[in-house]
Coordinates of C-alpha atoms and ligand atoms in Angstrom, one line a residue:
X189 CA -36.4 -55.6 1.6
X190 CA -36.5 -53.6 -1.6
X191 CA -39.6 -51.8 -2.4
X192 CA -39.9 -51.6 -6.2
X193 CA -42.2 -48.5 -6.1
X194 CA -39.5 -46.5 -4.3
X195 CA -36.6 -47.6 -6.4
X196 CA -35.1 -45.0 -8.7
X197 CA -35.9 -44.9 -12.4
X198 CA -33.3 -43.7 -14.9
X199 CA -34.5 -42.5 -18.2
X200 CA -31.6 -41.2 -20.3
X201 CA -29.6 -38.8 -18.1
X202 CA -32.4 -38.3 -15.6
X203 CA -33.1 -40.3 -12.5
X204 CA -36.5 -40.1 -10.8
X205 CA -36.4 -40.9 -7.0
X206 CA -39.3 -43.3 -7.2
X207 CA -41.8 -44.7 -9.7
X208 CA -44.8 -42.5 -8.8
X209 CA -45.8 -39.8 -11.2
X210 CA -48.6 -37.3 -11.0
X211 CA -50.7 -37.9 -14.1
X212 CA -51.3 -34.8 -16.1
X213 CA -54.6 -33.2 -15.0
X214 CA -56.2 -30.1 -16.5
X215 CA -57.0 -27.5 -13.9
X216 CA -59.1 -25.2 -16.2
X217 CA -57.8 -22.3 -14.0
X218 CA -55.9 -20.1 -16.5
X219 CA -56.7 -16.9 -18.2
X220 CA -55.1 -16.5 -21.6
X221 CA -53.0 -19.6 -20.9
X222 CA -51.2 -18.1 -17.9
X223 CA -50.3 -20.1 -14.8
X224 CA -51.0 -18.6 -11.4
X225 CA -51.0 -19.3 -7.7
X226 CA -53.5 -22.2 -8.1
X227 CA -50.9 -24.1 -10.1
X228 CA -48.1 -23.3 -7.7
X229 CA -50.1 -24.6 -4.7
X230 CA -51.6 -27.6 -6.6
X231 CA -48.3 -28.8 -8.1
X232 CA -46.3 -27.7 -5.1
X233 CA -48.4 -29.8 -2.8
X234 CA -47.8 -32.9 -4.8
X235 CA -44.0 -32.2 -4.9
X236 CA -44.0 -31.8 -1.2
X237 CA -46.1 -35.0 -1.1
X238 CA -43.2 -37.0 -2.5
X239 CA -44.0 -37.8 -6.1
X240 CA -40.9 -38.6 -8.2
X241 CA -42.3 -37.0 -11.4
X242 CA -45.0 -34.4 -11.9
X243 CA -46.3 -34.0 -15.4
X244 CA -48.3 -30.8 -15.5
X245 CA -51.6 -30.7 -17.3
X246 CA -52.2 -30.7 -21.0
X247 CA -50.6 -27.4 -22.0
X248 CA -51.8 -25.9 -25.2
X249 CA -49.2 -25.2 -27.9
X250 CA -51.6 -22.8 -29.6
X251 CA -54.7 -20.9 -28.6
X252 CA -56.8 -23.0 -31.0
X253 CA -55.3 -26.1 -29.4
X254 CA -57.0 -25.5 -26.1
X255 CA -59.7 -27.7 -24.9
X256 CA -61.3 -24.8 -23.1
X257 CA -60.7 -21.0 -22.8
X258 CA -59.4 -21.8 -19.3
X259 CA -56.6 -24.1 -20.3
X260 CA -52.9 -23.6 -19.5
X261 CA -50.8 -22.5 -22.5
X262 CA -47.3 -22.3 -23.8
X263 CA -47.8 -20.5 -27.1
X264 CA -46.3 -17.2 -26.0
X265 CA -42.9 -16.3 -24.5
X266 CA -44.8 -14.4 -21.8
X267 CA -46.1 -17.8 -20.5
X268 CA -42.5 -18.8 -19.6
X269 CA -41.8 -16.9 -16.3
X270 CA -44.9 -18.2 -14.6
X271 CA -44.0 -21.8 -15.6
X272 CA -40.5 -21.2 -14.4
X273 CA -41.8 -20.4 -11.0
X274 CA -43.6 -23.8 -11.0
X275 CA -40.6 -25.9 -12.1
X276 CA -38.3 -24.2 -9.6
X277 CA -40.6 -25.1 -6.7
X278 CA -41.2 -28.7 -7.8
X279 CA -37.5 -29.2 -8.4
X280 CA -36.5 -27.7 -5.0
X281 CA -38.8 -30.3 -3.4
X282 CA -37.4 -33.3 -5.1
X283 CA -39.9 -33.8 -7.9
X284 CA -38.9 -33.8 -11.5
X285 CA -41.0 -31.3 -13.4
X286 CA -42.5 -32.6 -16.7
X287 CA -45.0 -31.0 -19.0
X288 CA -47.6 -32.5 -21.3
X289 CA -47.7 -30.6 -24.6
X290 CA -51.1 -30.8 -26.2
X291 CA -53.4 -29.8 -29.1
X292 CA -57.1 -30.6 -28.5
X293 CA -58.0 -31.0 -32.2
X294 CA -61.7 -31.4 -32.7
X295 CA -62.2 -31.4 -28.9
X296 CA -61.2 -27.8 -28.7
X297 CA -63.4 -24.8 -27.8
X298 CA -65.5 -26.5 -25.1
X299 CA -66.4 -25.0 -21.7
X300 CA -64.7 -26.3 -18.6
X301 CA -66.4 -29.2 -16.8
X302 CA -67.9 -27.1 -14.1
X303 CA -69.2 -24.6 -16.7
X304 CA -71.0 -27.4 -18.6
X305 CA -68.4 -28.9 -20.8
X306 CA -70.2 -28.1 -24.0
X307 CA -69.2 -26.4 -27.3
X308 CA -68.4 -22.7 -26.9
X309 CA -69.7 -20.8 -29.9
X310 CA -67.5 -18.3 -31.6
X311 CA -69.9 -15.6 -30.5
X312 CA -69.3 -16.6 -26.9
X313 CA -65.5 -16.5 -27.2
X314 CA -65.0 -19.9 -28.8
X315 CA -63.1 -20.7 -32.0
X316 CA -63.3 -23.1 -34.9
X317 CA -61.8 -26.5 -34.0
X318 CA -59.4 -28.2 -36.5
X319 CA -58.9 -31.9 -37.1
X320 CA -57.6 -34.4 -39.6
X321 CA -61.1 -34.7 -41.1
X322 CA -64.4 -32.9 -40.8
X323 CA -65.9 -35.6 -38.5
X324 CA -67.4 -34.3 -35.2
X325 CA -66.7 -36.0 -31.9
X326 CA -70.4 -36.1 -31.0
X327 CA -73.1 -36.1 -33.6
X328 CA -74.6 -33.0 -32.1
X329 CA -71.3 -31.0 -32.3
X330 CA -70.3 -28.8 -35.3
X331 CA -67.9 -30.5 -37.7
X332 CA -64.3 -29.4 -37.2
X333 CA -62.3 -27.8 -40.0
X334 CA -60.0 -30.2 -41.9
X335 CA -56.4 -29.2 -41.6
X336 CA -54.7 -28.6 -44.9
X337 CA -51.0 -29.1 -45.3
X338 CA -50.3 -25.5 -44.3
X339 CA -52.3 -26.1 -41.1
X340 CA -50.3 -29.3 -40.4
X341 CA -47.1 -27.4 -40.8
X342 CA -48.4 -24.8 -38.3
X343 CA -49.1 -27.6 -35.8
X344 CA -45.6 -28.8 -36.2
X345 CA -44.1 -25.4 -35.8
X346 CA -46.3 -24.7 -32.7
X347 CA -44.9 -27.9 -31.0
X348 CA -41.3 -26.9 -31.8
X349 CA -41.8 -23.5 -30.3
X350 CA -43.6 -24.9 -27.3
X351 CA -40.7 -27.4 -26.7
X352 CA -38.2 -24.6 -26.7
X353 CA -40.3 -22.6 -24.3
X354 CA -40.7 -25.7 -22.1
X355 CA -37.0 -26.1 -21.9
X356 CA -36.5 -22.4 -21.1
X357 CA -39.1 -22.8 -18.3
X358 CA -37.1 -25.6 -16.7
X359 CA -39.1 -28.7 -17.5
X360 CA -36.9 -31.8 -17.5
X361 CA -39.4 -34.2 -19.2
X362 CA -41.6 -33.6 -22.2
X363 CA -44.7 -35.7 -22.8
X364 CA -46.6 -35.4 -26.1
X365 CA -50.3 -35.9 -25.6
X366 CA -51.4 -38.4 -28.3
X367 CA -54.3 -39.9 -26.3
X368 CA -57.9 -39.2 -25.3
X369 CA -59.2 -38.2 -28.7
X370 CA -57.1 -35.0 -29.0
X371 CA -55.3 -34.0 -32.2
X372 CA -52.6 -36.7 -32.5
X373 CA -55.0 -39.4 -31.5
X374 CA -57.5 -38.2 -34.1
X375 CA -54.8 -38.7 -36.8
X376 CA -53.9 -42.1 -35.5
X377 CA -57.5 -43.5 -35.4
X378 CA -59.3 -44.5 -38.6
X379 CA -62.5 -43.4 -36.8
X380 CA -61.5 -39.8 -36.9
X381 CA -59.0 -39.8 -39.8
X382 CA -60.5 -40.1 -43.2
X383 CA -57.8 -38.3 -45.1
X384 CA -56.6 -39.5 -48.5
X385 CA -53.3 -37.7 -48.5
X386 CA -49.9 -38.6 -46.8
X387 CA -51.5 -38.2 -43.4
X388 CA -54.4 -40.6 -43.8
X389 CA -55.2 -44.1 -44.9
X390 CA -52.4 -46.5 -44.1
X391 CA -51.0 -47.0 -40.6
X392 CA -47.8 -45.3 -41.7
X393 CA -49.7 -42.3 -42.9
X394 CA -51.9 -42.1 -39.8
X395 CA -48.9 -42.1 -37.5
X396 CA -46.9 -39.7 -39.7
X397 CA -47.8 -36.4 -37.9
X398 CA -47.0 -37.8 -34.4
X399 CA -43.8 -39.3 -35.7
X400 CA -42.7 -36.0 -37.3
X401 CA -43.4 -34.1 -34.1
X402 CA -41.5 -36.8 -32.1
X403 CA -38.6 -36.4 -34.4
X404 CA -38.5 -32.6 -34.2
X405 CA -39.0 -32.7 -30.4
X406 CA -36.2 -35.2 -30.0
X407 CA -33.9 -33.0 -32.1
X408 CA -34.6 -30.0 -29.9
X409 CA -34.2 -31.8 -26.5
X410 CA -30.7 -32.2 -25.0
X411 CA -29.6 -35.8 -25.3
X412 CA -30.1 -36.5 -21.6
X413 CA -33.7 -35.3 -21.5
X414 CA -36.4 -38.0 -21.7
X415 CA -39.3 -37.8 -24.1
X416 CA -42.6 -39.5 -23.2
X417 CA -45.7 -40.0 -25.4
X418 CA -49.1 -40.7 -23.9
X419 CA -51.3 -42.8 -26.1
X420 CA -54.7 -44.3 -25.9
X421 CA -53.8 -47.9 -26.4
X422 CA -57.2 -48.8 -27.8
X423 CA -60.3 -47.0 -29.0
X424 CA -62.4 -49.8 -27.4
X425 CA -64.4 -49.6 -30.7
X426 CA -64.7 -51.8 -33.7
X427 CA -62.8 -50.3 -36.6
X428 CA -60.8 -48.1 -34.4
X429 CA -57.2 -47.9 -33.1
X430 CA -56.2 -51.2 -31.5
X431 CA -53.7 -52.6 -29.0
X432 CA -51.8 -54.2 -32.0
X433 CA -51.5 -50.7 -33.5
X434 CA -50.2 -49.4 -30.2
X435 CA -47.5 -52.1 -30.1
X436 CA -46.5 -51.3 -33.7
X437 CA -46.5 -47.5 -32.9
X438 CA -44.4 -48.0 -29.8
X439 CA -41.8 -50.0 -31.8
X440 CA -41.5 -47.0 -34.2
X441 CA -41.4 -44.4 -31.4
X442 CA -38.6 -46.4 -29.8
X443 CA -36.5 -46.0 -32.9
X444 CA -37.2 -42.2 -32.9
X445 CA -35.9 -41.7 -29.4
X446 CA -39.0 -41.9 -27.2
X447 CA -38.1 -43.2 -23.8
X448 CA -41.4 -44.2 -22.3
X449 CA -44.9 -44.8 -23.5
X450 CA -47.6 -43.7 -21.1
X451 CA -50.5 -46.1 -21.7
X452 CA -54.0 -44.7 -21.3
X453 CA -57.0 -45.7 -23.4
X454 CA -60.2 -44.3 -25.0
X455 CA -61.5 -40.9 -25.5
X456 CA -61.9 -40.7 -29.3
X457 CA -65.5 -41.8 -29.6
X458 CA -68.3 -41.0 -27.1
X459 CA -70.1 -44.3 -27.3
X460 CA -67.1 -46.7 -26.6
X461 CA -67.9 -49.4 -24.1
X462 CA -65.0 -49.5 -21.6
X463 CA -64.6 -52.1 -18.9
X464 CA -63.6 -49.6 -16.3
X465 CA -62.3 -51.1 -13.0
X466 CA -59.2 -51.1 -10.8
X467 CA -56.0 -51.2 -12.8
X468 CA -58.0 -51.8 -16.0
X469 CA -55.4 -50.2 -18.4
X470 CA -52.4 -51.9 -16.9
X471 CA -52.4 -54.9 -19.3
X472 CA -51.8 -52.4 -22.2
X473 CA -48.7 -51.0 -20.4
X474 CA -47.5 -54.6 -19.8
X475 CA -48.0 -55.8 -23.4
X476 CA -46.4 -52.7 -25.0
X477 CA -43.4 -53.0 -22.6
X478 CA -43.0 -56.7 -23.5
X479 CA -43.6 -56.5 -27.2
X480 CA -42.0 -53.2 -28.1
X481 CA -39.2 -53.4 -25.5
X482 CA -39.8 -49.9 -24.3
X483 CA -40.4 -48.5 -20.8
X484 CA -44.0 -47.9 -20.1
X485 CA -46.2 -46.0 -17.7
X486 CA -49.4 -47.5 -16.3
X487 CA -52.4 -45.3 -15.5
X488 CA -56.0 -45.6 -14.6
X489 CA -57.7 -46.4 -11.4
X490 CA -54.5 -47.3 -9.6
X491 CA -55.4 -46.3 -6.1
X492 CA -53.5 -48.4 -3.6
X493 CA -49.8 -48.7 -2.6
X494 CA -50.0 -52.5 -2.8
X495 CA -51.3 -52.4 -6.4
X496 CA -48.8 -49.7 -7.5
X497 CA -46.0 -51.8 -5.9
X498 CA -47.2 -55.0 -7.6
X499 CA -47.3 -53.3 -11.1
X500 CA -43.7 -52.2 -10.8
X501 CA -42.4 -55.2 -9.0
X502 CA -43.8 -57.7 -11.5
X503 CA -42.6 -55.7 -14.5
X504 CA -46.0 -54.7 -15.8
X505 CA -44.8 -51.1 -16.1
X506 CA -41.8 -49.0 -15.1
X507 CA -43.8 -46.1 -13.8
X508 CA -47.2 -45.7 -12.3
X509 CA -49.1 -42.5 -12.9
X510 CA -51.8 -41.5 -10.5
X511 CA -54.5 -39.0 -11.1
X512 CA -57.5 -38.8 -8.9
X513 CA -55.9 -40.6 -5.9
X514 CA -53.3 -37.9 -5.9
X515 CA -56.0 -35.3 -5.9
X516 CA -57.6 -36.9 -2.9
X517 CA -54.2 -37.3 -1.2
X518 CA -51.2 -35.2 -2.3
X519 CA -49.2 -37.2 0.3
X520 CA -50.0 -40.5 -1.3
X521 CA -46.3 -41.2 -1.9
X522 CA -45.3 -40.6 1.7
X523 CA -48.2 -42.7 2.9
X524 CA -47.4 -45.5 0.4
X525 CA -43.8 -45.5 1.6
X526 CA -44.9 -46.0 5.1
X527 CA -47.3 -48.7 4.2
X528 CA -44.7 -50.6 2.1
X529 CA -41.9 -50.1 4.6
X530 CA -39.7 -47.9 2.3
X531 CA -37.5 -45.3 3.9
X532 CA -38.1 -41.9 2.2
X533 CA -37.2 -38.4 3.1
X534 CA -39.9 -36.1 4.4
X535 CA -39.7 -32.4 3.8
X536 CA -37.7 -30.8 6.7
X537 CA -40.7 -28.7 7.7
X538 CA -42.8 -31.9 8.3
X539 CA -40.2 -34.3 9.7
X540 CA -41.7 -34.1 13.2
X541 CA -44.9 -35.6 11.8
X542 CA -43.1 -38.6 10.2
X543 CA -44.3 -41.9 11.6
X544 CA -41.6 -43.6 13.6
X545 CA -40.5 -47.1 12.6
X546 CA -41.3 -49.7 15.1
Ligands
LIG651 C1 -59.3 -33.4 -13.4 C2 -58.7 -34.3 -14.4 C3 -58.0 -33.7 -15.4 C4 -57.3 -34.5 -16.4 N1 -56.6 -33.9 -17.4 C5 -55.8 -34.6 -18.2 C6 -54.8 -34.0 -19.0 O1 -54.6 -32.8 -19.0 N2 -54.1 -34.8 -19.8 C7 -54.2 -36.2 -19.8 O2 -53.5 -36.9 -20.5 N3 -55.1 -36.8 -19.0 C8 -55.9 -36.0 -18.2 N4 -56.7 -36.6 -17.3 C9 -56.7 -38.1 -17.1 C10 -55.7 -38.5 -16.0 O3 -54.4 -38.1 -16.3 C11 -55.7 -40.0 -15.8 O4 -55.2 -40.6 -17.0 C12 -57.1 -40.5 -15.5 O5 -57.7 -39.7 -14.5 C13 -57.0 -42.0 -14.9 O6 -56.2 -42.1 -13.8 P1 -56.8 -42.1 -12.3 O7 -57.8 -43.2 -12.2 O8 -55.6 -42.3 -11.4 O9 -57.4 -40.7 -12.1 C14 -57.4 -35.9 -16.3 C15 -58.1 -36.5 -15.3 C16 -58.7 -35.7 -14.3 C17 -59.5 -36.4 -13.2

């Protein structure tokens, strides 16, 4: 019996050993953007746990692009050696290391969730947030500064430099974070983009910044390195970004050399009404895969081996990304293999604990 979840996935010149990816998850555990032992243990555990791909947390391409002062960063060459240590460990344990490159836009300069998650004033070590338009995320928040064309060029240059550092650090997959109301998503959505220049207004103008960054990233990546883009497939809000827009965007991204669209939703407006439930975002991955003929990743409340298997086996998505379930259980892939009857290797050190086949 073939188990789809444990079949390999080839994207360009790279083959993942299975279809389970660790969804990028901020750890808010860095000082000045540096990685540390927490990241090694956290990511290392999930590599040992059998994930095929680990996409490390939203990693800021510039200090002002951090969500919080505690975010991981890649804006300085000095960040590279710490990241190299992480990629070497993940790779040595059979997981492909990927990185999510990010700019928080108007959602920057907040405190970490367990410190309140509120705006950090400049007097308290915060910084002015930038965005396509001076429209705050929440009515009670200060308006972000509107990026001028020079500011947009800086964003592009920051992503280029970050990509080169990510390659040097040993990442084999790059994911651009264009979801959850962060900078690229803010440009995509008419709810947050009210510009009247070449980066606002029409669909072509709103997707321009993301497409330009995709083009320059693709140019810098070796031909066999996959490029992923995470989008919010809908704003779940009247007048916002829609699933139709996502299909149209995915069609463009495909022509620009993007290999997989990672399909999340929401995050650009606080009051959206979202029908949250098991597998609730999977239909977006399925539709984009079908209508844009591009590989997709499904994410969001996927918590069981049976559901993950069903998603891949029925062609709803090529990859499943798990977040919180993999926080609860770093060994989810090993447990899922056991449950689904797939034969997978356990780390040598743990083989004596491997359940025996009956
Ligand atoms: C602690 C935590 C941190 C997160 N950080 C990120 C992030 O850095 N980038 C991102 O795209 N999504 C982030 N997310 C969203 C997850 O990647 C995922 O899309 C979401 O949790 C839904 O999947 P789940 O139900 O399997 O957890 C985060 C989620 C959690 C729980």
